[in-house]
Coordinates of C-alpha atoms and ligand atoms in Angstrom, one line a residue:
Chain A
M25 CA 0.0 0.0 0.0
R26 CA 2.8 2.4 1.1
A27 CA 4.7 1.8 -2.3
L28 CA 1.5 2.6 -4.5
F29 CA 1.5 6.3 -4.0
P30 CA 5.5 6.5 -5.1
R31 CA 4.6 3.9 -8.0
L32 CA 1.4 6.5 -8.8
G33 CA 3.5 9.3 -8.9
V34 CA 6.3 8.2 -11.6
A35 CA 3.4 7.0 -13.6
V36 CA 2.0 10.6 -13.5
L37 CA 5.2 11.7 -14.1
I38 CA 6.1 9.4 -16.8
G39 CA 2.5 10.2 -18.7
L40 CA 3.3 14.1 -18.3
V41 CA 6.3 13.9 -19.8
A42 CA 5.5 11.5 -22.7
F43 CA 2.9 13.9 -23.4
A44 CA 5.1 16.8 -23.5
V45 CA 7.3 14.7 -26.1
F46 CA 4.5 13.1 -28.1
G47 CA 1.5 15.8 -27.6
P48 CA 3.1 17.8 -31.0
L49 CA 4.1 14.3 -32.6
I50 CA 0.5 13.1 -32.0
N51 CA -0.7 16.3 -33.9
L52 CA 1.6 15.9 -36.6
V53 CA 0.3 12.4 -37.0
I54 CA -3.3 13.3 -37.3
W55 CA -2.7 16.2 -39.9
A56 CA -0.6 13.6 -41.8
F57 CA -3.9 11.7 -42.3
A58 CA -6.4 14.5 -42.2
E59 CA -7.7 14.8 -45.6
Q60 CA -10.1 18.0 -44.5
W61 CA -9.9 19.6 -40.9
F62 CA -11.8 22.8 -40.2
F63 CA -10.9 25.1 -37.4
P64 CA -13.9 24.7 -34.8
N65 CA -13.5 20.9 -34.9
R66 CA -11.3 18.6 -32.6
L67 CA -10.4 16.3 -35.2
P68 CA -10.3 15.9 -39.0
S69 CA -14.0 15.4 -40.5
Q70 CA -12.5 13.4 -43.3
W71 CA -9.4 10.9 -43.0
G72 CA -7.1 9.3 -45.5
F73 CA -4.2 8.6 -47.5
M74 CA -5.0 11.8 -50.3
F75 CA -1.8 13.5 -49.7
W76 CA 0.3 10.8 -49.2
E77 CA -0.2 10.0 -52.7
R78 CA 0.3 13.4 -53.4
V79 CA 3.7 13.4 -51.7
F80 CA 5.2 10.6 -53.2
R81 CA 3.9 11.2 -56.7
P82 CA 7.2 11.2 -58.7
R83 CA 7.1 15.0 -59.6
A84 CA 6.4 16.1 -56.3
G85 CA 10.1 16.0 -55.2
A86 CA 9.7 14.2 -52.0
W87 CA 12.1 11.4 -53.0
E88 CA 14.3 13.5 -54.5
A89 CA 14.3 15.9 -51.3
L90 CA 14.9 12.4 -49.1
G91 CA 18.1 11.5 -51.4
N92 CA 19.3 14.9 -51.4
S93 CA 19.0 15.0 -47.3
V94 CA 20.2 11.8 -46.7
G95 CA 23.2 12.3 -49.1
I96 CA 24.4 15.5 -47.9
A97 CA 24.0 14.3 -44.5
L98 CA 26.1 11.4 -45.6
A99 CA 28.6 13.5 -47.1
T100 CA 28.8 16.2 -44.2
V101 CA 29.6 13.2 -41.5
V102 CA 32.5 12.4 -44.1
F103 CA 33.7 15.8 -44.6
S104 CA 33.5 16.9 -40.5
M105 CA 35.2 13.7 -39.4
A106 CA 38.1 13.8 -41.8
L107 CA 38.7 17.2 -39.9
A108 CA 37.6 16.3 -36.7
I109 CA 39.6 13.4 -36.0
P110 CA 42.7 14.8 -36.8
A111 CA 41.9 17.5 -34.6
G112 CA 40.8 16.0 -31.9
Y113 CA 43.2 13.8 -31.6
A114 CA 45.6 16.8 -31.6
L115 CA 43.6 18.4 -29.4
A116 CA 43.5 15.4 -27.0
R117 CA 47.1 14.4 -27.0
L118 CA 49.6 17.5 -27.9
V119 CA 50.2 19.7 -25.3
L120 CA 48.7 22.9 -26.8
P121 CA 48.9 25.9 -24.8
F122 CA 45.6 27.4 -26.3
R123 CA 43.6 24.0 -26.1
H124 CA 40.5 25.7 -24.4
L125 CA 40.5 28.7 -26.1
I126 CA 40.6 26.5 -29.5
M127 CA 37.8 24.8 -28.0
L128 CA 35.9 27.7 -27.2
V129 CA 36.3 29.2 -30.5
F130 CA 34.9 26.1 -32.2
L131 CA 32.1 27.0 -30.0
L132 CA 31.7 30.6 -31.5
P133 CA 29.7 29.6 -34.4
Q134 CA 27.0 28.1 -32.2
A135 CA 26.7 31.2 -29.7
F136 CA 26.3 33.7 -32.6
P137 CA 22.7 34.1 -33.8
S138 CA 22.9 31.7 -36.7
L139 CA 21.0 34.0 -39.1
P140 CA 23.3 36.7 -39.9
I141 CA 25.9 34.0 -40.1
F142 CA 24.1 32.2 -43.0
V143 CA 23.3 35.4 -44.9
N144 CA 27.3 36.1 -44.8
I145 CA 28.2 32.8 -45.6
A146 CA 25.3 32.9 -48.5
A147 CA 27.3 36.2 -49.8
M148 CA 30.8 34.5 -49.7
F149 CA 29.5 31.6 -51.4
Y150 CA 27.6 33.8 -54.0
G151 CA 31.2 35.1 -55.2
L152 CA 32.6 31.7 -55.0
G153 CA 30.3 30.3 -57.1
L154 CA 29.4 28.1 -54.5
N155 CA 25.5 28.9 -54.1
G156 CA 23.4 26.0 -55.2
T157 CA 26.0 23.5 -55.3
Y158 CA 25.9 20.4 -53.3
F159 CA 29.6 21.1 -52.0
G160 CA 28.4 24.3 -50.6
V161 CA 25.3 23.0 -48.5
I162 CA 27.7 20.5 -47.0
L163 CA 30.2 23.2 -46.3
V164 CA 27.2 25.0 -44.6
H165 CA 26.1 21.8 -43.0
S166 CA 29.7 21.0 -41.6
L167 CA 29.9 24.4 -39.8
P168 CA 27.8 23.1 -36.7
G169 CA 28.7 19.6 -37.3
L170 CA 32.4 20.4 -37.0
V171 CA 31.8 21.7 -33.5
Y172 CA 29.8 18.7 -32.1
A173 CA 32.3 16.5 -33.8
V174 CA 35.8 18.2 -32.6
W175 CA 34.4 18.2 -29.2
I176 CA 33.2 14.6 -28.9
A177 CA 36.4 13.4 -30.9
T178 CA 38.3 15.1 -28.6
A179 CA 36.8 13.3 -25.5
A180 CA 37.0 10.4 -27.2
F181 CA 40.4 10.5 -27.6
A182 CA 41.2 12.2 -24.5
A183 CA 39.5 9.3 -23.1
T184 CA 42.0 6.5 -24.4
D185 CA 45.1 5.3 -22.3
I186 CA 48.3 6.9 -23.3
A187 CA 50.0 3.7 -22.1
M188 CA 48.4 1.8 -23.8
E189 CA 49.5 3.7 -27.3
E190 CA 53.0 3.5 -25.6
A191 CA 52.6 -0.1 -25.2
A192 CA 52.2 -0.3 -28.8
R193 CA 55.0 1.3 -30.0
N194 CA 57.3 -0.3 -27.2
L195 CA 56.4 -3.6 -29.0
G196 CA 57.5 -2.1 -32.6
A197 CA 54.3 -0.4 -33.9
S198 CA 55.0 3.0 -35.8
P199 CA 52.9 5.9 -34.8
L200 CA 50.8 5.5 -37.8
R201 CA 49.8 1.7 -36.9
T202 CA 49.6 2.5 -33.1
F203 CA 46.7 5.1 -34.1
R204 CA 45.4 2.5 -36.4
D205 CA 45.4 -0.4 -34.3
I206 CA 45.1 0.9 -30.7
T207 CA 43.8 4.7 -30.7
L208 CA 41.1 4.3 -33.1
P209 CA 39.4 1.1 -31.8
Q210 CA 39.5 2.7 -28.2
A211 CA 37.6 5.9 -29.7
A212 CA 35.2 4.4 -32.1
P213 CA 32.4 4.3 -29.6
G214 CA 32.6 8.3 -29.3
L215 CA 33.6 8.8 -33.0
M216 CA 30.3 7.0 -33.8
A217 CA 28.1 9.0 -31.4
A218 CA 29.8 12.3 -33.1
S219 CA 29.3 10.9 -36.6
I220 CA 25.5 10.5 -35.3
F221 CA 25.4 13.9 -34.1
V222 CA 26.7 15.5 -37.2
F223 CA 24.2 13.1 -39.3
L224 CA 21.0 14.2 -37.1
D225 CA 21.9 18.0 -37.3
S226 CA 22.5 17.5 -41.1
I227 CA 19.2 16.2 -41.7
D228 CA 17.5 18.5 -39.5
E229 CA 19.2 21.7 -41.1
F230 CA 17.2 24.7 -42.5
T231 CA 18.7 27.9 -42.3
G232 CA 21.7 27.3 -44.2
T233 CA 20.5 25.3 -46.8
F234 CA 17.9 28.2 -47.5
F235 CA 20.4 30.7 -47.9
V236 CA 23.1 28.6 -49.8
G237 CA 20.9 25.9 -51.8
T238 CA 17.6 26.7 -52.8
P239 CA 16.4 27.2 -55.3
D240 CA 18.8 24.6 -56.8
I241 CA 18.5 22.2 -53.9
T242 CA 15.7 20.9 -51.9
T243 CA 16.0 18.9 -48.8
L244 CA 13.1 17.3 -46.7
P245 CA 13.1 20.8 -44.2
I246 CA 13.0 23.0 -47.0
L247 CA 10.0 21.0 -48.8
M248 CA 8.5 21.1 -45.4
F249 CA 9.1 24.8 -45.2
N250 CA 7.7 25.3 -48.7
A251 CA 4.9 23.4 -48.0
A252 CA 3.6 24.9 -44.5
M253 CA 4.2 28.4 -46.0
G254 CA 1.7 27.2 -48.5
G255 CA -0.8 26.3 -46.0
N256 CA -0.6 22.8 -46.5
Y257 CA 0.0 21.6 -43.3
Q258 CA -0.9 17.9 -44.7
I259 CA 2.0 17.8 -47.1
A260 CA 4.5 19.4 -44.1
A261 CA 3.1 16.8 -41.4
I262 CA 3.5 14.2 -44.0
T263 CA 7.3 15.5 -44.7
A264 CA 8.3 15.6 -41.1
L265 CA 7.2 11.9 -40.8
I266 CA 9.5 10.8 -43.6
L267 CA 12.1 12.8 -41.9
L268 CA 11.8 10.9 -38.5
I269 CA 12.7 8.0 -40.5
P270 CA 16.5 8.4 -41.1
S271 CA 16.7 10.1 -37.5
V272 CA 15.0 7.0 -35.9
G273 CA 17.5 4.8 -37.9
F274 CA 20.3 6.6 -36.4
M275 CA 19.0 6.7 -32.9
L276 CA 18.8 2.7 -32.8
I277 CA 22.3 3.2 -34.1
I278 CA 23.3 5.3 -31.0
E279 CA 21.6 2.7 -29.2
R280 CA 24.0 0.0 -30.1
F281 CA 27.0 2.0 -30.2
L282 CA 26.9 4.9 -27.7
K283 CA 28.4 4.2 -24.3
S284 CA 27.6 6.7 -21.6
D285 CA 31.2 6.9 -20.4
V286 CA 32.0 8.2 -23.5
L287 CA 29.1 11.0 -23.3
A288 CA 30.2 11.5 -19.5
R289 CA 33.6 12.8 -20.7
I290 CA 32.6 15.3 -23.2
G291 CA 33.9 18.8 -23.2
R292 CA 36.6 17.7 -20.2
Chain B
M7 CA 67.6 -16.3 -27.3
Q8 CA 69.7 -13.3 -27.6
S9 CA 70.7 -11.3 -24.7
T10 CA 72.3 -8.3 -24.4
S11 CA 74.2 -5.7 -22.3
L12 CA 73.0 -2.1 -21.8
T13 CA 75.2 0.9 -21.0
L14 CA 74.1 4.4 -19.9
D15 CA 76.9 6.9 -20.6
N16 CA 75.8 10.5 -18.5
V17 CA 72.2 9.9 -19.8
T18 CA 70.6 13.6 -18.7
V19 CA 66.6 14.0 -19.0
R20 CA 65.2 17.4 -18.3
M21 CA 61.3 18.3 -18.6
G22 CA 60.7 22.1 -18.8
Q23 CA 62.9 23.3 -16.0
N24 CA 63.5 20.7 -14.0
T25 CA 66.3 18.1 -14.5
I26 CA 64.6 14.6 -13.6
L27 CA 67.9 12.6 -14.5
D28 CA 71.1 14.1 -14.1
S29 CA 74.3 12.3 -15.4
I30 CA 73.4 8.8 -15.1
S31 CA 76.3 6.1 -15.9
L32 CA 75.4 2.8 -15.8
S33 CA 76.5 -0.6 -17.0
V34 CA 73.9 -3.5 -17.0
P35 CA 75.8 -6.8 -18.0
Q36 CA 74.3 -9.3 -20.0
G37 CA 71.5 -11.9 -18.5
S38 CA 71.5 -9.7 -15.4
F39 CA 68.7 -8.8 -13.0
T40 CA 69.0 -5.2 -11.7
C41 CA 66.8 -2.9 -9.7
L42 CA 66.4 0.4 -9.5
L43 CA 65.3 1.3 -6.2
G44 CA 64.6 4.7 -4.6
P45 CA 62.1 7.1 -3.2
S46 CA 59.2 8.1 -5.0
G47 CA 59.9 10.9 -7.3
C48 CA 63.4 10.2 -7.6
G49 CA 63.3 9.4 -11.5
K50 CA 62.9 5.4 -11.7
T51 CA 60.2 5.5 -14.0
T52 CA 62.1 8.2 -16.2
L53 CA 65.0 6.3 -16.2
L54 CA 63.0 3.0 -17.7
R55 CA 61.2 5.3 -19.9
A56 CA 64.2 6.9 -21.3
I57 CA 65.6 3.6 -21.9
A58 CA 62.3 2.6 -24.0
G59 CA 62.7 6.1 -26.1
F60 CA 59.7 7.6 -24.2
A61 CA 61.9 10.4 -22.5
P62 CA 64.3 12.2 -24.8
L63 CA 67.6 12.9 -23.6
E64 CA 69.1 16.0 -23.3
S65 CA 72.7 14.6 -23.1
G66 CA 74.5 11.7 -22.7
D67 CA 74.1 8.3 -24.8
M68 CA 72.9 5.0 -24.1
A69 CA 73.9 1.6 -26.0
I70 CA 73.0 -2.0 -26.4
D71 CA 75.9 -4.3 -27.2
A72 CA 78.0 -1.0 -27.4
V73 CA 75.3 0.1 -30.4
S74 CA 74.1 3.4 -29.3
I75 CA 70.0 3.5 -29.4
A76 CA 69.9 7.2 -28.1
A77 CA 68.6 8.5 -31.5
L78 CA 66.0 5.7 -32.4
P79 CA 62.1 6.0 -31.7
P80 CA 60.5 3.2 -29.5
E81 CA 59.5 0.8 -31.8
K82 CA 63.2 0.4 -33.3
R83 CA 64.6 0.0 -29.7
Q84 CA 63.8 -3.7 -29.0
T85 CA 63.4 -2.9 -25.6
A86 CA 60.0 -4.6 -24.1
M87 CA 58.5 -2.8 -21.1
V88 CA 55.5 -3.8 -18.4
F89 CA 54.1 -0.9 -17.8
Q90 CA 52.8 -0.4 -14.2
S91 CA 49.5 -0.2 -15.4
Y92 CA 50.0 -3.0 -17.6
A93 CA 48.5 -1.3 -20.6
L94 CA 46.8 -4.4 -22.0
W95 CA 44.5 -3.4 -25.4
P96 CA 40.9 -4.2 -24.0
H97 CA 39.6 -4.3 -27.6
M98 CA 41.6 -7.3 -27.9
S99 CA 41.4 -11.0 -26.5
V100 CA 44.0 -12.5 -24.4
A101 CA 45.6 -14.2 -27.5
E102 CA 45.4 -11.2 -29.8
N103 CA 47.1 -9.1 -27.2
L104 CA 50.0 -11.8 -27.1
A105 CA 49.9 -12.0 -31.1
Y106 CA 49.9 -8.2 -31.5
P107 CA 53.6 -7.9 -31.5
L108 CA 54.4 -10.7 -33.6
K109 CA 52.0 -9.7 -36.2
L110 CA 53.8 -6.3 -36.3
R111 CA 56.9 -8.4 -37.1
G112 CA 55.2 -9.8 -39.9
I113 CA 54.9 -13.3 -38.4
D114 CA 52.4 -15.7 -40.5
R115 CA 49.4 -16.8 -38.3
A116 CA 50.3 -20.2 -37.6
S117 CA 53.6 -19.5 -36.3
R118 CA 51.6 -16.7 -34.1
A119 CA 49.2 -19.2 -32.8
R120 CA 52.2 -21.7 -32.1
K121 CA 53.9 -18.7 -30.0
V122 CA 51.2 -17.5 -28.4
A123 CA 50.3 -21.1 -26.9
R124 CA 53.7 -21.4 -25.8
I125 CA 53.6 -18.1 -23.9
L126 CA 50.1 -19.0 -22.2
D127 CA 52.0 -22.3 -21.3
L128 CA 54.8 -21.1 -19.8
L129 CA 52.5 -18.4 -17.6
D130 CA 49.9 -21.2 -16.7
L131 CA 47.1 -19.5 -18.7
A132 CA 46.0 -22.1 -21.3
E133 CA 42.6 -21.8 -20.9
F134 CA 42.7 -17.9 -21.1
G135 CA 43.6 -17.3 -24.6
A136 CA 40.1 -16.3 -25.8
R137 CA 39.0 -14.5 -22.7
S138 CA 38.3 -10.8 -23.3
V139 CA 41.3 -8.7 -21.0
A140 CA 38.6 -7.3 -18.5
S141 CA 37.6 -10.7 -17.1
L142 CA 41.1 -11.3 -15.9
S143 CA 42.3 -10.6 -12.3
G144 CA 45.0 -8.8 -11.5
G145 CA 47.7 -11.1 -11.4
Q146 CA 46.4 -12.7 -14.6
R147 CA 46.6 -9.6 -16.2
Q148 CA 50.1 -9.1 -14.6
R149 CA 51.1 -12.3 -16.3
I150 CA 49.6 -11.5 -19.6
A151 CA 51.1 -7.9 -19.7
L152 CA 54.8 -9.8 -19.1
G153 CA 53.7 -12.7 -21.5
R154 CA 53.2 -9.7 -24.4
A155 CA 56.5 -8.5 -23.8
L156 CA 57.9 -11.8 -23.5
V157 CA 56.6 -13.1 -26.6
I158 CA 59.2 -11.1 -28.7
D159 CA 62.4 -12.7 -27.3
P160 CA 63.3 -9.0 -26.3
P161 CA 66.9 -8.4 -25.9
I162 CA 66.0 -6.0 -22.8
L163 CA 62.9 -6.3 -20.6
L164 CA 62.0 -3.4 -18.6
L165 CA 59.6 -3.7 -16.0
D166 CA 58.0 -1.0 -14.1
E167 CA 56.7 -1.9 -10.6
P168 CA 55.0 -4.9 -12.2
L169 CA 53.8 -6.3 -8.4
S170 CA 52.4 -3.3 -6.8
N171 CA 49.5 -3.3 -7.8
L172 CA 48.8 -7.0 -6.1
D173 CA 48.2 -8.0 -2.8
A174 CA 50.9 -9.3 -0.7
A175 CA 50.6 -13.1 -1.0
I176 CA 50.2 -13.2 -4.9
R177 CA 53.2 -10.6 -5.0
R178 CA 55.3 -13.3 -2.7
N179 CA 54.6 -15.5 -5.2
L180 CA 54.6 -14.1 -8.5
R181 CA 58.3 -12.3 -7.3
S182 CA 59.9 -15.6 -7.5
E183 CA 58.2 -17.0 -10.5
L184 CA 59.4 -13.9 -12.4
R185 CA 62.9 -14.3 -10.7
Q186 CA 62.8 -18.0 -12.4
L187 CA 61.5 -17.3 -15.6
Q188 CA 64.4 -14.4 -15.7
R189 CA 66.8 -16.9 -14.9
Q190 CA 65.6 -19.7 -17.5
L191 CA 65.1 -17.3 -20.1
G192 CA 68.2 -15.3 -19.6
I193 CA 66.8 -12.1 -20.6
T194 CA 68.8 -8.8 -19.4
T195 CA 66.1 -7.6 -17.2
I196 CA 65.8 -4.0 -15.4
M197 CA 62.9 -3.9 -13.0
V198 CA 61.7 -0.3 -11.1
T199 CA 60.9 -0.8 -7.3
H200 CA 60.6 1.2 -4.1
D201 CA 60.0 -1.6 -2.0
Q202 CA 63.6 -2.6 -0.7
E203 CA 62.5 -5.8 0.3
E204 CA 61.8 -6.8 -2.9
A205 CA 64.9 -5.4 -4.5
L206 CA 66.8 -7.4 -1.8
S207 CA 65.7 -10.5 -2.8
M208 CA 65.2 -10.2 -6.5
A209 CA 68.3 -8.4 -7.6
D210 CA 71.6 -9.3 -8.9
T211 CA 72.5 -5.4 -8.7
I212 CA 70.8 -2.6 -6.8
V213 CA 70.7 0.7 -8.4
L214 CA 69.9 3.2 -5.6
M215 CA 68.5 6.3 -7.0
R216 CA 67.9 9.5 -4.8
S217 CA 66.9 12.7 -6.9
G218 CA 67.6 11.9 -10.3
K219 CA 71.3 10.4 -9.6
I220 CA 72.6 7.3 -8.6
A221 CA 73.6 7.0 -5.1
Q222 CA 74.7 3.7 -5.1
V223 CA 75.0 0.4 -7.5
A224 CA 75.8 -2.6 -5.2
A225 CA 74.9 -6.1 -4.8
P226 CA 72.1 -6.5 -2.4
E227 CA 73.9 -7.8 0.4
A228 CA 76.3 -5.0 0.3
L229 CA 73.6 -2.4 -0.5
Y230 CA 72.2 -4.2 3.1
A231 CA 75.3 -4.4 4.9
A232 CA 77.3 -1.1 3.9
P233 CA 74.5 2.0 2.3
V234 CA 77.0 4.1 0.8
D235 CA 75.8 7.4 3.0
I236 CA 73.6 8.0 5.9
D237 CA 70.7 9.1 3.6
A238 CA 71.2 5.7 1.8
A239 CA 71.2 3.7 5.2
R240 CA 68.1 5.6 6.2
F241 CA 66.4 4.5 3.0
M242 CA 67.5 0.6 3.9
G243 CA 65.9 0.6 7.0
V244 CA 68.8 2.0 9.4
E245 CA 66.6 4.0 11.8
N246 CA 69.5 4.5 14.8
F247 CA 72.3 6.6 14.2
I248 CA 74.4 7.2 17.4
T249 CA 77.4 9.4 17.7
T250 CA 80.1 7.9 20.0
D251 CA 83.9 7.7 21.0
S252 CA 85.3 4.7 19.2
G253 CA 86.8 2.9 21.9
E254 CA 83.4 2.5 23.7
M255 CA 82.7 -1.0 22.1
G256 CA 86.8 -1.8 21.7
V257 CA 86.5 -1.1 18.0
A258 CA 89.0 1.0 17.0
S259 CA 87.6 3.7 14.4
D260 CA 87.4 7.3 13.4
A261 CA 83.7 7.2 12.8
A262 CA 81.6 10.1 13.7
C263 CA 79.0 7.9 14.1
F264 CA 77.3 4.5 13.9
G265 CA 74.2 3.6 12.7
F266 CA 72.2 0.2 13.4
R267 CA 68.9 -1.6 12.6
S268 CA 66.3 -1.6 15.5
M269 CA 65.8 -5.0 14.9
S270 CA 69.7 -6.0 15.8
A271 CA 69.7 -4.1 18.8
S272 CA 68.5 -5.4 21.9
I273 CA 67.3 -4.5 25.2
C274 CA 69.6 -5.9 28.2
L275 CA 70.0 -5.6 31.9
H276 CA 73.4 -6.1 32.2
P277 CA 76.4 -4.7 29.5
L278 CA 77.3 -7.5 27.4
A279 CA 80.8 -7.9 26.0
G280 CA 81.4 -7.0 22.3
H281 CA 78.4 -5.0 22.1
L282 CA 78.1 -1.3 22.2
N283 CA 76.2 -1.0 25.7
R284 CA 74.4 2.3 26.4
K285 CA 72.0 3.4 29.7
A286 CA 68.4 4.3 28.5
V287 CA 65.0 4.6 30.0
V288 CA 62.4 2.8 28.4
I289 CA 59.7 5.4 26.6
D290 CA 57.4 3.1 24.8
S291 CA 56.9 -0.9 23.9
A292 CA 54.9 -1.6 21.4
Y293 CA 53.9 -5.1 20.1
A294 CA 54.9 -6.2 16.4
G295 CA 54.5 -9.7 16.1
D296 CA 57.6 -12.0 16.8
S297 CA 58.8 -9.6 19.3
Y298 CA 58.3 -5.8 21.3
Q299 CA 59.2 -3.0 19.0
V300 CA 60.8 -1.0 22.4
L301 CA 61.4 3.3 22.3
V302 CA 64.1 4.0 24.4
K303 CA 66.0 7.3 25.6
S304 CA 69.5 7.9 26.2
D305 CA 71.7 10.9 26.3
G306 CA 68.3 13.2 24.8
E307 CA 68.5 10.9 21.9
L308 CA 65.9 8.4 20.7
F309 CA 66.6 4.7 19.8
S310 CA 64.4 1.9 18.9
A311 CA 65.4 -1.9 19.6
R312 CA 64.1 -5.3 19.9
S313 CA 62.9 -7.1 22.8
S314 CA 61.3 -10.2 23.3
T315 CA 59.6 -9.3 26.6
P316 CA 57.5 -5.9 27.2
Q317 CA 59.4 -3.2 28.8
L318 CA 57.4 -0.7 30.9
A319 CA 57.8 2.9 30.5
G320 CA 60.3 4.4 32.5
A321 CA 62.2 1.3 33.5
Q322 CA 66.1 1.8 34.0
V323 CA 67.5 -0.3 30.9
I324 CA 70.9 -1.2 29.0
L325 CA 70.6 -0.7 25.0
C326 CA 73.2 -3.2 23.5
V327 CA 74.2 -3.4 19.8
P328 CA 76.1 -6.1 18.6
A329 CA 79.7 -4.3 17.3
D330 CA 79.3 -6.2 13.9
A331 CA 75.9 -4.7 13.2
L332 CA 77.2 -1.2 13.5
I333 CA 78.1 0.6 10.4
P334 CA 80.3 3.5 10.9
F335 CA 80.0 6.7 9.0
G336 CA 82.6 9.7 8.8
A337 CA 81.8 13.1 9.4
D338 CA 81.0 13.8 6.0
K339 CA 78.1 11.1 6.6
N340 CA 80.2 8.8 4.2
C341 CA 80.0 5.1 5.0
L342 CA 83.5 3.8 6.2
I343 CA 83.5 0.5 5.0
P344 CA 85.9 0.5 2.0
T345 CA 84.2 1.1 -1.2
D346 CA 85.7 -2.6 -2.6
Y347 CA 83.3 -4.2 -0.6
R348 CA 80.6 -2.6 -2.2
T349 CA 81.4 -3.3 -5.8
P350 CA 78.5 -4.9 -7.6
G351 CA 78.4 -8.7 -8.3
R352 CA 80.5 -9.7 -5.3
T353 CA 78.8 -12.2 -3.0
L354 CA 80.0 -11.8 0.5
S355 CA 79.4 -15.5 1.5
Ligands
LIG427 N1 56.2 14.7 -17.8 C1 56.3 15.5 -16.6 N2 57.2 16.6 -16.8 C2 57.4 17.3 -15.6 N3 58.1 16.8 -14.5 C3 57.7 15.2 -14.7 C4 56.8 14.4 -15.5 N4 57.0 13.2 -15.6 C5 57.7 13.3 -14.1 N5 58.2 14.4 -13.8 C6 58.8 14.4 -12.4 O1 60.1 13.6 -12.4 C7 60.5 13.3 -11.4 C8 60.6 11.7 -11.3 O2 59.2 11.3 -11.8 P1 59.5 9.5 -11.9 O3 58.3 9.1 -12.3 O4 60.2 8.8 -12.6 O5 59.6 9.2 -10.2 P2 59.9 7.7 -9.7 O6 60.8 7.4 -9.2 O7 59.0 6.9 -10.6 O8 58.6 7.7 -8.4 P3 57.6 6.9 -8.0 O9 58.1 5.8 -7.2 O10 56.2 7.6 -7.5 O11 56.9 5.9 -9.5 C9 59.0 13.7 -10.3 O12 59.8 14.5 -9.8 C10 58.1 14.1 -11.4 O13 57.4 14.9 -10.7
LIG428 MG1 57.5 5.5 -10.9

């Protein structure tokens, strides 16, 4: 009897949190299947898959946008990690006098309001002919992506034991071989986490794509924005649900690979 | 099995402003077991790391079989080190840990498996090949770390306090196992320890270090009987120092003071012949297992001694030290026992 009240409390709490998290999602799902929904009504007056057909019609561009989104996200991951792995290793290992300053500088783009930054980047990219190119969009997506990637990679490398590297060197491994065989496998969960963060961030990215990519490159968030601006909530909702697919897929990978002890060291 | 000598010639290592190793010269004969002994922070680990190539030399040279290795990177030195933390690779199984150094040497899979099996046998861990490193006990890890170093038949084996993480019983066991293995393989070994008992029981030669310098190089018996100066004596467990006229116990000597260990001093009721005898008052007496540790005061100085019976505080007694347990020191604090007595490798029996 005494145990019931705390249990009830926990249940209510979980319910509230679930509502806060899933409430908007439920609204989204309803919109995705509503064919007619006018203002005072609590629920749509007509349900159906009509808008799904519309979205997935070849000429609607949803498939192309999905391909763009995933392709750009993967390229952003490769690009960011290619920079973040050496940078993170250097930050974690070499005794850099301004290590903390450098880490802080990496955070700066996040501290600024993103809009003016992207407007400036768009102007710059225009001069360089990068506007409307995949490479330009990937660069823009890598900007916030690199922040995550460098921070998490630094934490992951800092968590690996230098003595293990020294043991490998001592027993005959060259520095590069040591990095490949000893350091990288140790840091792998952290680097995996960094990749996932970069991927999710890129899949979601809107502002930068809007200024640098449109109208030549349409990603799912852009498609959704256009639909919502046109008052077409059904299409916006369906696009959002499609956006969930790669995100949820990567969340599952997080679950498999992410160790909490790696997360705990982030930012050290 | 190849085995080699190691020569250090005025090795100096500096880190930032500090001189960590100051002109270390040492010659380690082929097949010998040398212990680096000294208080915490005296530079033992740094010396070992310098030999392995992890601490760059400021000046000086080191050579294996008269070939200089000072400019070689760690992977070219062929010195196998067992780290204090063991530094086993947790993403590899026990067998993979042992096989990795062989893989680096381009040895084919079949010979690798054979050698790993032989090492596992040698270490008495034959069933553990497939186990993950994380699932091993401290003693088992220590043996795997040792095996990983031995698997490449290294000319020189470096051990950094390999036994310090283990509890006393396993430690005693592994001490003799390690020594036997070293003799069996005839491998030139340098071991760091700050446990003097460990050094005394294992080493052919002990190198006593003090704040980056070598204080004394001696066989265990010689180091124990004739520490080079008062500080070395203190480190070797000589707790008591007594200033005395040399005539007092019938030994002619120009010693300014004598040192002795409490376990060789006893508490008596009457002066004994052939002993240094001092009137003293008992301050304190504590049970120490096989006997009582007694603290006495004589001429305002404190001494400790052993007694088979408990002593009452305030009792008037005689502190008796046999003449041959006294270590004479000159006014310059240096030991007066002749230096040739202290040369390494010489047995006193
Ligand atoms: N990376 C470093 N930078 C500056 N000083 C260092 C560094 N590593 C060690 N030292 C200093 O060098 C001295 C010797 O260190 P070392 O680790 O060799 O001592 P040790 O004899 O092995 O001691 P212990 O018995 O405690 O292991 C110490 O005073 C230490 O503070
Ligand atoms: Mg040490």
